[in-house]
Coordinates of C-alpha atoms and ligand atoms in Angstrom, one line a residue:
M1 CA 0.0 0.0 0.0
L2 CA 1.2 3.5 -0.8
V3 CA 1.9 5.6 2.2
S4 CA -0.4 8.2 0.7
D5 CA -3.3 5.7 1.1
T6 CA -2.8 5.4 4.9
P7 CA -5.2 7.1 7.3
E8 CA -2.1 8.7 8.9
W9 CA -1.2 10.5 5.6
K10 CA -4.8 11.6 5.1
A11 CA -4.9 12.9 8.6
L12 CA -1.9 15.0 7.8
Q13 CA -3.5 16.3 4.6
A14 CA -6.6 17.4 6.6
H15 CA -4.4 18.9 9.3
A16 CA -2.4 20.8 6.6
D17 CA -5.6 22.4 5.4
T18 CA -6.7 23.5 8.8
T19 CA -3.3 24.9 9.8
A20 CA -2.4 26.6 6.6
A21 CA -2.9 30.1 8.0
L22 CA -0.8 29.6 11.1
H23 CA 2.1 32.0 11.4
L24 CA 5.2 31.4 13.5
R25 CA 4.6 34.8 15.1
D26 CA 1.3 33.4 16.6
L27 CA 2.8 30.1 17.5
F28 CA 5.6 31.7 19.5
A29 CA 3.2 34.3 21.1
A30 CA 0.9 31.5 22.2
D31 CA 3.7 29.4 23.8
P32 CA 6.6 31.2 25.5
D33 CA 8.5 28.0 26.1
R34 CA 8.4 26.9 22.4
G35 CA 12.0 27.8 21.8
T36 CA 13.4 25.7 24.6
R37 CA 10.9 22.9 24.3
M38 CA 11.1 22.1 20.6
C39 CA 14.6 21.0 20.6
A40 CA 16.6 17.7 20.6
E41 CA 20.1 16.8 21.6
G42 CA 22.4 14.0 20.6
A43 CA 26.0 13.2 19.7
G44 CA 27.2 16.7 20.5
W45 CA 24.5 18.4 18.4
Y46 CA 21.6 20.6 19.5
L47 CA 18.7 20.8 17.1
D48 CA 16.2 23.7 17.5
Y49 CA 13.2 23.0 15.4
S50 CA 10.9 25.4 17.1
K51 CA 11.0 27.8 14.1
N52 CA 9.0 25.4 12.0
R53 CA 5.3 25.7 11.0
V54 CA 4.2 22.9 13.2
T55 CA 2.1 22.4 16.3
A56 CA 2.2 19.6 18.8
E57 CA -0.5 18.0 16.8
T58 CA 1.5 18.2 13.6
L59 CA 4.4 16.5 15.3
D60 CA 2.2 13.8 16.7
L61 CA 0.6 13.1 13.3
L62 CA 4.1 12.9 11.7
Q63 CA 5.3 10.5 14.3
R64 CA 2.2 8.4 13.7
L65 CA 3.0 8.3 10.0
A66 CA 6.5 7.1 10.9
D67 CA 5.0 4.4 13.0
A68 CA 2.5 3.4 10.3
T69 CA 5.4 2.8 7.9
G70 CA 7.3 0.7 10.3
L71 CA 10.2 3.1 10.6
R72 CA 11.5 1.5 13.8
A73 CA 11.6 -2.0 12.1
G74 CA 13.2 -0.4 9.1
I75 CA 16.0 1.1 11.1
D76 CA 16.6 -2.2 12.8
S77 CA 16.7 -4.0 9.5
M78 CA 19.3 -1.6 8.1
F79 CA 21.5 -1.9 11.1
R80 CA 21.1 -5.7 11.1
G81 CA 22.3 -6.0 7.5
D82 CA 19.0 -7.1 5.9
R83 CA 19.1 -6.8 2.1
I84 CA 17.0 -3.6 2.1
N85 CA 18.5 -2.5 -1.2
T86 CA 16.1 -4.8 -3.0
T87 CA 16.7 -3.8 -6.6
E88 CA 20.4 -4.6 -6.2
D89 CA 19.8 -7.4 -3.6
R90 CA 22.3 -5.8 -1.2
A91 CA 22.6 -5.1 2.5
V92 CA 23.0 -1.4 3.5
L93 CA 25.7 -1.4 6.1
H94 CA 27.5 1.9 6.1
T95 CA 26.8 1.9 9.8
A96 CA 29.1 -1.1 10.2
L97 CA 32.0 1.1 9.0
R98 CA 31.9 2.9 12.3
R99 CA 31.1 0.2 14.7
P100 CA 33.7 0.1 17.5
A101 CA 36.5 -2.4 17.3
G102 CA 35.8 -5.5 19.3
T103 CA 32.1 -5.6 18.4
S104 CA 30.9 -8.0 15.7
L105 CA 28.2 -8.1 13.1
V106 CA 27.9 -11.3 11.1
V107 CA 26.2 -11.0 7.7
D108 CA 26.1 -14.0 5.4
G109 CA 28.6 -15.8 7.6
V110 CA 31.1 -13.0 7.5
D111 CA 32.0 -10.7 10.5
V112 CA 31.9 -7.4 8.6
V113 CA 33.2 -5.4 11.6
A114 CA 36.3 -7.5 11.6
E115 CA 36.8 -6.8 7.9
V116 CA 36.3 -3.1 8.4
Q117 CA 38.8 -3.0 11.3
A118 CA 41.4 -4.9 9.3
A119 CA 40.9 -2.4 6.4
L120 CA 41.3 0.5 8.9
A121 CA 44.5 -0.9 10.2
R122 CA 45.9 -1.2 6.7
M123 CA 44.8 2.3 5.9
A124 CA 46.4 3.6 9.1
S125 CA 49.8 2.0 8.3
F126 CA 49.6 3.4 4.7
S127 CA 48.7 6.9 5.9
D128 CA 51.4 6.8 8.6
A129 CA 54.0 5.8 6.0
V130 CA 53.0 8.8 3.8
R131 CA 52.8 11.2 6.7
D132 CA 56.1 10.1 8.1
G133 CA 57.9 10.4 4.7
R134 CA 58.5 6.6 4.6
W135 CA 56.4 6.1 1.4
L136 CA 58.9 6.8 -1.3
G137 CA 58.2 7.4 -5.0
H138 CA 60.0 5.9 -8.0
T139 CA 63.0 8.2 -7.6
G140 CA 63.4 7.6 -3.9
R141 CA 61.9 10.8 -2.8
P142 CA 59.0 10.9 -0.3
V143 CA 55.5 11.4 -1.5
R144 CA 54.2 14.8 -0.5
N145 CA 51.2 15.2 -2.8
I146 CA 48.1 13.0 -2.8
V147 CA 45.6 13.2 -5.7
N148 CA 42.3 11.5 -5.1
V149 CA 40.9 10.3 -8.5
G150 CA 37.2 9.4 -8.3
I151 CA 33.7 10.8 -8.9
G152 CA 30.4 10.9 -7.2
G153 CA 30.6 9.2 -3.8
S154 CA 34.3 8.4 -4.5
D155 CA 35.0 12.2 -4.7
L156 CA 32.3 14.3 -3.0
G157 CA 32.7 12.8 0.4
P158 CA 36.4 12.8 0.8
R159 CA 36.6 16.2 -0.8
M160 CA 34.0 17.8 1.4
A161 CA 35.5 16.1 4.5
H162 CA 39.0 17.2 3.6
D163 CA 37.8 20.8 3.5
A164 CA 35.7 20.4 6.7
L165 CA 38.6 19.0 8.7
A166 CA 41.4 21.2 7.2
W167 CA 42.1 22.5 10.7
F168 CA 43.2 19.0 11.7
S169 CA 45.2 18.3 8.5
R170 CA 48.9 18.3 7.8
R171 CA 49.6 21.4 5.9
D172 CA 52.9 20.2 4.5
L173 CA 51.0 17.6 2.5
T174 CA 49.1 18.6 -0.6
V175 CA 45.8 16.8 -1.2
R176 CA 43.9 17.4 -4.5
F177 CA 40.8 15.9 -6.0
V178 CA 40.3 15.1 -9.7
S179 CA 36.8 14.0 -10.7
N180 CA 35.6 15.6 -13.9
V181 CA 36.3 13.9 -17.3
D182 CA 36.9 17.4 -18.5
G183 CA 40.7 17.4 -19.0
T184 CA 40.8 20.8 -17.4
D185 CA 40.3 19.2 -14.0
F186 CA 43.3 16.9 -14.2
Y187 CA 45.4 19.6 -15.9
E188 CA 44.8 22.3 -13.3
S189 CA 44.9 20.0 -10.3
T190 CA 48.4 18.6 -11.2
L191 CA 49.9 21.7 -12.9
D192 CA 52.1 22.6 -10.0
L193 CA 52.8 19.1 -8.7
D194 CA 56.1 17.3 -9.0
P195 CA 55.4 13.8 -10.3
A196 CA 58.3 12.3 -8.3
E197 CA 56.4 13.3 -5.1
T198 CA 52.9 12.6 -6.2
L199 CA 50.7 9.6 -5.4
F200 CA 47.3 8.9 -6.9
I201 CA 44.6 7.2 -4.9
V202 CA 42.2 5.8 -7.5
C203 CA 38.8 5.5 -5.8
S204 CA 36.1 3.6 -7.6
K205 CA 33.9 1.0 -6.1
T206 CA 33.2 -0.6 -9.5
F207 CA 36.5 0.4 -11.1
G208 CA 34.5 0.8 -14.2
T209 CA 33.5 4.4 -14.1
L210 CA 34.4 6.2 -17.3
E211 CA 35.5 9.5 -15.7
T212 CA 37.7 7.9 -13.1
L213 CA 39.4 5.4 -15.4
T214 CA 40.1 8.1 -18.0
N215 CA 41.6 10.4 -15.3
A216 CA 43.6 7.4 -13.9
R217 CA 45.1 6.6 -17.4
T218 CA 46.0 10.2 -17.9
A219 CA 47.7 10.2 -14.5
R220 CA 49.6 7.1 -15.5
D221 CA 50.8 8.8 -18.7
W222 CA 51.6 12.0 -16.8
L223 CA 53.8 10.0 -14.4
K224 CA 55.5 7.9 -17.1
R225 CA 56.3 11.0 -19.1
A226 CA 58.1 12.4 -16.1
L227 CA 59.6 9.3 -14.5
G228 CA 60.1 6.9 -17.3
P229 CA 58.1 3.9 -18.5
D230 CA 59.1 1.4 -15.8
A231 CA 57.6 0.9 -12.4
A232 CA 56.0 4.3 -12.1
V233 CA 52.7 2.9 -11.2
E234 CA 53.9 0.7 -8.4
R235 CA 55.0 3.5 -6.1
H236 CA 52.6 6.2 -7.3
F237 CA 49.2 4.5 -7.4
V238 CA 47.0 2.9 -4.8
A239 CA 43.4 1.9 -5.4
V240 CA 40.2 1.6 -3.4
S241 CA 37.7 -0.7 -5.0
A242 CA 35.4 -3.7 -4.6
D243 CA 36.8 -5.2 -7.9
S244 CA 40.4 -6.5 -7.4
G245 CA 40.4 -8.0 -10.9
A246 CA 39.8 -4.6 -12.5
V247 CA 42.4 -3.0 -10.3
A248 CA 45.0 -5.6 -11.2
A249 CA 44.1 -5.2 -14.9
F250 CA 44.8 -1.5 -14.6
G251 CA 48.3 -2.4 -13.3
I252 CA 47.9 -1.6 -9.7
D253 CA 49.5 -4.1 -7.3
P254 CA 46.6 -5.8 -5.3
D255 CA 48.8 -5.2 -2.2
N256 CA 48.3 -1.5 -2.8
M257 CA 44.5 -1.9 -3.0
F258 CA 42.1 -1.2 -0.1
P259 CA 38.7 -2.8 0.0
M260 CA 35.2 -1.6 -0.6
W261 CA 32.2 -3.8 -0.1
D262 CA 29.0 -4.1 -2.0
W263 CA 27.1 -3.2 1.2
V264 CA 28.4 0.3 1.2
G265 CA 26.8 2.7 -1.3
G266 CA 29.2 5.2 -2.9
R267 CA 27.4 8.2 -1.4
Y268 CA 27.7 6.6 2.1
S269 CA 31.4 5.7 1.7
F270 CA 33.9 8.3 2.8
D271 CA 34.1 6.7 6.2
S272 CA 35.5 3.6 4.4
A273 CA 38.8 3.4 2.6
I274 CA 37.2 5.8 0.1
G275 CA 38.3 8.3 2.8
L276 CA 42.0 7.3 2.5
S277 CA 43.1 10.7 1.2
L278 CA 41.3 12.2 4.2
M279 CA 43.1 9.9 6.6
V280 CA 46.4 10.8 5.1
A281 CA 45.6 14.5 5.7
I282 CA 44.2 14.2 9.2
G283 CA 45.9 11.1 10.5
A284 CA 44.4 7.8 11.6
D285 CA 43.5 8.9 15.1
A286 CA 41.5 11.9 13.9
F287 CA 39.8 9.6 11.3
R288 CA 38.9 7.2 14.1
E289 CA 37.5 10.1 16.1
M290 CA 35.3 11.0 13.1
L291 CA 34.1 7.4 13.0
A292 CA 33.3 7.6 16.7
G293 CA 31.1 10.7 16.0
F294 CA 29.3 8.8 13.2
H295 CA 28.7 5.9 15.5
E296 CA 27.4 8.2 18.3
M297 CA 24.8 9.6 15.9
D298 CA 24.0 6.1 14.7
E299 CA 23.2 5.1 18.2
H300 CA 21.2 8.2 18.8
F301 CA 19.2 7.5 15.7
R302 CA 18.7 3.8 16.5
T303 CA 17.6 4.3 20.1
A304 CA 16.1 7.8 20.7
P305 CA 12.3 8.2 20.7
W306 CA 11.0 10.0 17.7
Q307 CA 10.3 13.3 19.6
A308 CA 14.0 13.4 20.7
N309 CA 15.6 11.9 17.6
I310 CA 17.5 14.5 15.5
P311 CA 17.5 12.7 12.1
V312 CA 13.9 11.5 12.5
L313 CA 12.7 15.0 13.3
M314 CA 14.6 16.5 10.4
G315 CA 13.2 13.8 8.1
L316 CA 9.6 14.2 9.3
L317 CA 9.8 18.0 8.9
G318 CA 11.0 17.5 5.4
V319 CA 8.1 15.2 4.6
W320 CA 5.7 17.8 6.1
Y321 CA 6.9 20.6 3.9
G322 CA 7.5 18.5 0.7
D323 CA 4.3 16.5 0.8
F324 CA 1.9 18.8 2.7
G325 CA 3.3 22.3 2.2
G326 CA 4.4 22.4 -1.4
A327 CA 8.1 22.9 -0.8
Q328 CA 10.2 21.7 -3.7
T329 CA 13.6 22.5 -2.4
H330 CA 15.6 22.4 0.9
A331 CA 18.5 24.8 1.6
V332 CA 21.5 23.8 3.8
L333 CA 23.3 26.9 5.0
P334 CA 26.4 26.1 7.0
Y335 CA 27.7 29.1 9.0
S336 CA 31.2 27.6 8.8
Q337 CA 33.5 28.2 5.8
Y338 CA 35.0 24.7 6.5
L339 CA 31.6 23.2 5.6
A340 CA 31.3 25.2 2.3
R341 CA 31.1 21.9 0.3
L342 CA 28.5 20.3 2.6
P343 CA 25.6 21.3 0.3
A344 CA 27.3 19.8 -2.7
Y345 CA 27.9 16.6 -0.8
L346 CA 24.4 16.5 0.5
Q347 CA 23.1 16.9 -3.1
Q348 CA 24.4 13.5 -4.0
L349 CA 23.5 12.0 -0.6
D350 CA 19.9 13.2 -0.7
M351 CA 19.1 13.5 -4.4
E352 CA 20.7 10.3 -5.6
S353 CA 19.1 8.5 -2.7
N354 CA 15.6 9.9 -2.7
G355 CA 15.2 11.1 -6.3
K356 CA 12.9 8.2 -7.0
R357 CA 9.4 8.0 -8.5
V358 CA 8.4 4.4 -7.8
T359 CA 8.2 2.4 -4.5
R360 CA 10.3 -0.5 -3.6
D361 CA 7.6 -2.6 -5.4
G362 CA 7.8 -0.5 -8.5
V363 CA 4.5 1.3 -8.1
A364 CA 4.4 5.0 -9.1
V365 CA 4.3 7.1 -5.9
G366 CA 2.0 9.9 -7.0
F367 CA 3.4 12.2 -4.3
E368 CA 6.5 14.3 -3.8
T369 CA 9.7 12.4 -2.8
G370 CA 13.2 13.9 -2.4
P371 CA 13.7 17.6 -2.5
I372 CA 16.2 19.6 -4.5
V373 CA 19.0 20.2 -2.0
W374 CA 21.1 23.3 -2.4
G375 CA 22.9 25.9 -0.3
E376 CA 26.0 28.0 0.3
A377 CA 28.1 28.9 3.3
G378 CA 26.9 31.8 5.4
T379 CA 27.3 34.8 5.2
N380 CA 28.1 34.5 1.5
G381 CA 24.6 33.2 0.7
Q382 CA 23.0 36.2 2.5
H383 CA 24.5 38.5 -0.2
A384 CA 23.3 36.3 -3.0
F385 CA 20.0 34.4 -2.8
Y386 CA 18.5 35.0 0.7
Q387 CA 16.5 37.8 -0.9
L388 CA 14.4 35.2 -2.6
I389 CA 14.0 33.2 0.6
H390 CA 12.8 36.3 2.5
Q391 CA 10.6 38.0 0.0
G392 CA 10.1 35.6 -2.9
T393 CA 7.1 33.4 -3.6
K394 CA 8.5 30.0 -2.7
L395 CA 8.5 28.0 0.5
I396 CA 12.1 27.0 1.2
P397 CA 12.8 25.2 4.5
C398 CA 16.4 25.8 5.6
D399 CA 18.9 24.1 7.9
F400 CA 21.3 26.4 9.5
V401 CA 24.5 24.7 10.8
V402 CA 26.6 26.6 13.3
F403 CA 29.4 26.2 15.8
A404 CA 29.9 28.1 19.1
Q405 CA 33.7 28.0 19.1
P406 CA 35.8 28.8 16.0
N407 CA 38.9 26.6 15.4
E408 CA 40.8 29.8 14.7
A409 CA 40.2 32.8 17.0
L410 CA 40.4 35.9 14.9
G411 CA 39.1 39.0 16.6
D412 CA 35.3 39.1 16.7
H413 CA 34.7 37.2 13.5
Q414 CA 32.9 34.4 15.2
D415 CA 30.4 36.6 17.1
L416 CA 29.7 38.5 13.9
L417 CA 29.2 35.3 12.0
V418 CA 26.9 33.9 14.7
A419 CA 25.0 37.2 15.0
N420 CA 24.3 37.0 11.3
Y421 CA 23.0 33.4 11.5
L422 CA 20.7 34.3 14.5
A423 CA 19.4 37.4 12.7
Q424 CA 18.6 35.4 9.6
T425 CA 16.6 32.8 11.4
E426 CA 14.8 35.5 13.4
A427 CA 14.0 37.5 10.3
L428 CA 12.9 34.4 8.4
A429 CA 10.5 33.3 11.1
F430 CA 9.0 36.6 12.2
G431 CA 9.6 39.0 9.3
R432 CA 8.4 42.6 9.6
T433 CA 4.7 43.5 9.2
A434 CA 3.5 46.4 7.1
A435 CA 2.4 48.1 10.3
E436 CA 5.9 47.8 11.8
V437 CA 7.4 49.1 8.6
E438 CA 5.0 52.1 8.5
A439 CA 5.7 52.8 12.2
S440 CA 9.4 53.0 11.4
G441 CA 8.7 56.0 9.1
V442 CA 9.2 54.4 5.7
A443 CA 7.6 56.3 2.8
P444 CA 4.1 54.8 2.0
A445 CA 5.2 53.8 -1.5
L446 CA 7.9 51.6 -0.1
V447 CA 6.0 49.9 2.6
A448 CA 5.0 46.8 0.6
H449 CA 8.6 46.5 -0.7
R450 CA 10.0 46.6 2.8
T451 CA 7.5 44.3 4.4
F452 CA 8.8 40.8 5.3
P453 CA 6.1 38.1 5.4
G454 CA 8.2 35.8 7.7
N455 CA 6.8 32.4 8.5
H456 CA 9.8 30.8 6.7
P457 CA 10.8 27.6 8.5
T458 CA 14.3 26.9 9.7
N459 CA 16.1 24.3 11.7
S460 CA 19.2 25.3 13.7
L461 CA 21.9 22.7 14.2
M462 CA 24.5 23.9 16.8
A463 CA 27.6 22.2 18.2
R464 CA 30.3 23.5 20.4
R465 CA 33.1 23.1 17.8
L466 CA 33.8 21.6 14.5
T467 CA 35.9 18.5 15.3
P468 CA 36.3 15.2 13.6
R469 CA 33.7 13.9 16.1
T470 CA 31.0 16.5 15.6
F471 CA 31.6 16.4 11.9
G472 CA 31.1 12.6 11.7
A473 CA 27.9 13.0 13.8
L474 CA 26.6 15.7 11.5
V475 CA 27.1 13.6 8.4
A476 CA 25.4 10.6 10.0
A477 CA 22.5 12.8 11.0
Y478 CA 21.9 13.7 7.3
E479 CA 22.4 10.1 6.2
H480 CA 19.7 9.0 8.6
K481 CA 17.4 11.9 7.7
V482 CA 17.6 10.6 4.2
F483 CA 16.9 7.1 5.3
T484 CA 13.9 8.2 7.4
Q485 CA 12.3 10.0 4.4
G486 CA 13.0 7.2 2.0
W487 CA 11.5 4.7 4.3
I488 CA 8.4 6.7 4.9
W489 CA 7.9 7.2 1.1
G490 CA 8.5 3.4 0.6
I491 CA 11.2 4.0 -2.0
N492 CA 14.6 2.4 -2.3
S493 CA 17.1 5.0 -1.1
F494 CA 20.1 2.9 -2.0
D495 CA 20.1 2.3 -5.8
Q496 CA 20.7 4.9 -8.5
W497 CA 19.3 3.5 -11.8
G498 CA 18.6 7.1 -12.9
V499 CA 22.3 7.7 -13.7
E500 CA 22.5 4.7 -16.0
L501 CA 20.8 5.8 -19.2
G502 CA 23.0 8.8 -19.8
K503 CA 26.1 6.6 -19.2
Q504 CA 24.9 4.1 -21.9
L505 CA 24.0 6.8 -24.4
A506 CA 27.4 8.4 -23.9
Q507 CA 29.2 5.1 -24.7
A508 CA 27.2 5.0 -28.0
I509 CA 28.1 8.5 -28.9
V510 CA 31.9 8.3 -28.2
P511 CA 32.7 6.5 -31.5
E512 CA 30.5 9.0 -33.4
L513 CA 32.9 11.7 -32.3
G514 CA 35.9 9.7 -33.6
P515 CA 37.6 9.6 -37.0
G516 CA 35.4 9.2 -40.1
E517 CA 32.0 10.5 -41.0
P518 CA 29.6 8.9 -38.5
D519 CA 26.3 7.3 -39.5
L520 CA 24.0 9.2 -37.2
A521 CA 20.6 7.9 -36.2
H522 CA 19.6 10.0 -33.2
D523 CA 16.8 12.5 -33.1
S524 CA 17.3 15.5 -35.3
S525 CA 18.6 17.8 -32.5
T526 CA 21.2 15.3 -31.3
D527 CA 22.4 14.6 -34.8
A528 CA 22.7 18.3 -35.6
L529 CA 24.6 18.9 -32.4
V530 CA 27.0 16.1 -33.2
R531 CA 27.7 17.6 -36.6
R532 CA 28.0 21.1 -35.3
Y533 CA 30.5 19.9 -32.6
R534 CA 32.6 18.1 -35.2
E535 CA 32.6 21.1 -37.4
L536 CA 33.5 23.5 -34.6
R537 CA 36.1 21.2 -33.3
G538 CA 37.7 21.4 -36.7
T539 CA 39.0 17.9 -37.1
Ligands
F6P1 O1 26.8 8.5 -10.3 C1 26.6 7.1 -10.2 C2 27.6 6.5 -9.3 O2 27.4 5.1 -9.4 C3 27.5 6.9 -7.9 O3 26.5 6.3 -7.1 C4 28.9 6.6 -7.4 O4 29.2 7.3 -6.2 C5 29.7 7.1 -8.6 O5 28.9 6.7 -9.7 C6 31.1 6.5 -8.7 O6 31.1 5.1 -8.8 P1 32.4 4.3 -8.6 O7 32.9 4.5 -7.2 O8 32.0 2.9 -8.8 O9 33.4 4.8 -9.6

C-alpha cells in the first residue's frame, strides 16, 4: 500500500488544510517555552526545530506516520544487515563502517566489523607511512602530494570532509581531487605538482567508471612521461575498490589496494577506505574520532524516541513541507567556511538516494519524494540568494548549521558570524509586518517593498566546535534523515538507476565523435549537435 493511502497520511492532509494560515509569530506568542521545548540533543548536536510551521498535533501526526510505515523496524533491518537495497539485492551497512573495534556483526557468515577493522589498520599503516615520509616514490623521494581520483561518492565525500577538517590536517602535504572527465580538472589539479612526489589514490567501487578510469590513465601517462616507462605505477598508485580484478588489470598491485564492499553505497562511503586521502591528511587517530562521531549519531538514531531523535525529526519535517506544504527545495546553510562543500555533498547523498518515483515494489508514488537540495556557506549566501527566501514566492525550508567556538580565534569574527546566523533565522521566522514598517517612518510607497512576510521555516543545528567527532555525527544525521524519508515514502534510497541511461548513451556517442564521418541515427537535435560539434572542433 502506498503511504499516501494510509489514514495517517490523510490525517496530515486534513491537518495541513486547517493549519495553513498559522504563522510562526502566533505560534511563538501562544507558547513562551516553544524555543526551549522544541529541541533535541544527541552526539554533540543541538537541534532547535521550534521555528517550523508545526504544532504539537503536527508532530504527533508525523510520528504516527513514521510508526504506520514501520520506521522502527526499518531502522533495525538496516543496522542488522538485511538486504533492504532490494533492486540490487544488497545489504546497506555503512553503519558497520563505524562500529567500534571488538564488536561484531555477522552477515552471510562474515564478520563485517572484523573486515572493516582490518581495512582501517591497513589504511592507518599506509597513511602513517606517507605522513612520516616513509612512502617513497620511484625516484626515492618521499611522496608529499596526494591526488584522489574518483567521482560521485568516490569524490564528493572525501573532498568535502577534507575541507571540513582542514584545521586538523597536515599542511605540509598537498591533497587534491580530480573528478571531472573534462581534462581541465586533471590539468589544473596537477599543474604545480612534481610527479616524483605525487601519489594517486584511484577510488572507484566498481573500477569501471568512465571518468575515473580516464583520469587514472591520464595520471599514469603523466607519471610515465616524467619518471620513465618502468615501475612508475607501483610506487605512485593505490586503489580503493570492490573489484580487485579490474584494479590488477589496470596495473595496480593488489597489495596496494584497499577494499570496498557491495554493502556500502558510494554516497555513504567516505568513512570507508574511500576516505583514504582524508586519513592521510588528518591522520588515523582523527579519522577514528570521526568514525566515533558517526557511531554516536548512529546510536542516537537507533535508540532515541522520535520526539527526541534529530535525524527522524529532520526527516519528518522535510516530509511535512514537501508533501503537505508544497516545498520543492531544501536549503542547507552552514555558518562555517569549513563546511562550504557540505551542500554539494548533500546533493548526492539526498538527491541520488531519494530522487525516486516508484516504490520498492515498482509502483508510481504519486506524491513528492526527495527535495532539490542546495545551499552555500553563510554569510556569502546572504548576499546572493537570501532575498528570494525572505521575500520571494517560494517556500524554502532551511537548515542552519553553526558552531559556538571557531577553530581559529580571529578577533570578533565568530560573534559577527553567529549574530548574522541568528538574525537570519529570526527575520525568516518573524519577518516585519506592514504596520511595523509604517511605524518606522518608511515612505508609504515603499511599505510593501520593505515588508517581510516571515513564517519561513528553519532548523538550527548547533555544536560546540567543528571537530572530527562532531563532523562525523553531523554527516550521520543527514544520512539517517535521508533514510527516514526514503523509508516513509516506501522507496529504495540505495540504488541509482537514474544515472545509467546517460552513461549508456554516452558510450554509444563516443565513437561517433571519432575519425570518419559517422552514420547518425539519433533525433534531429542530437544529430545536428554532433555535426556542429565536429565542425567547430575542426578535425
Ligand atoms: O553516479 C553514479 C555512481 O554510481 C555513484 O553512485 C557513485 O558514487 C559514482 O557513480 C562513482 O562510482 P564508482 O565509485 O564505482 O566509480
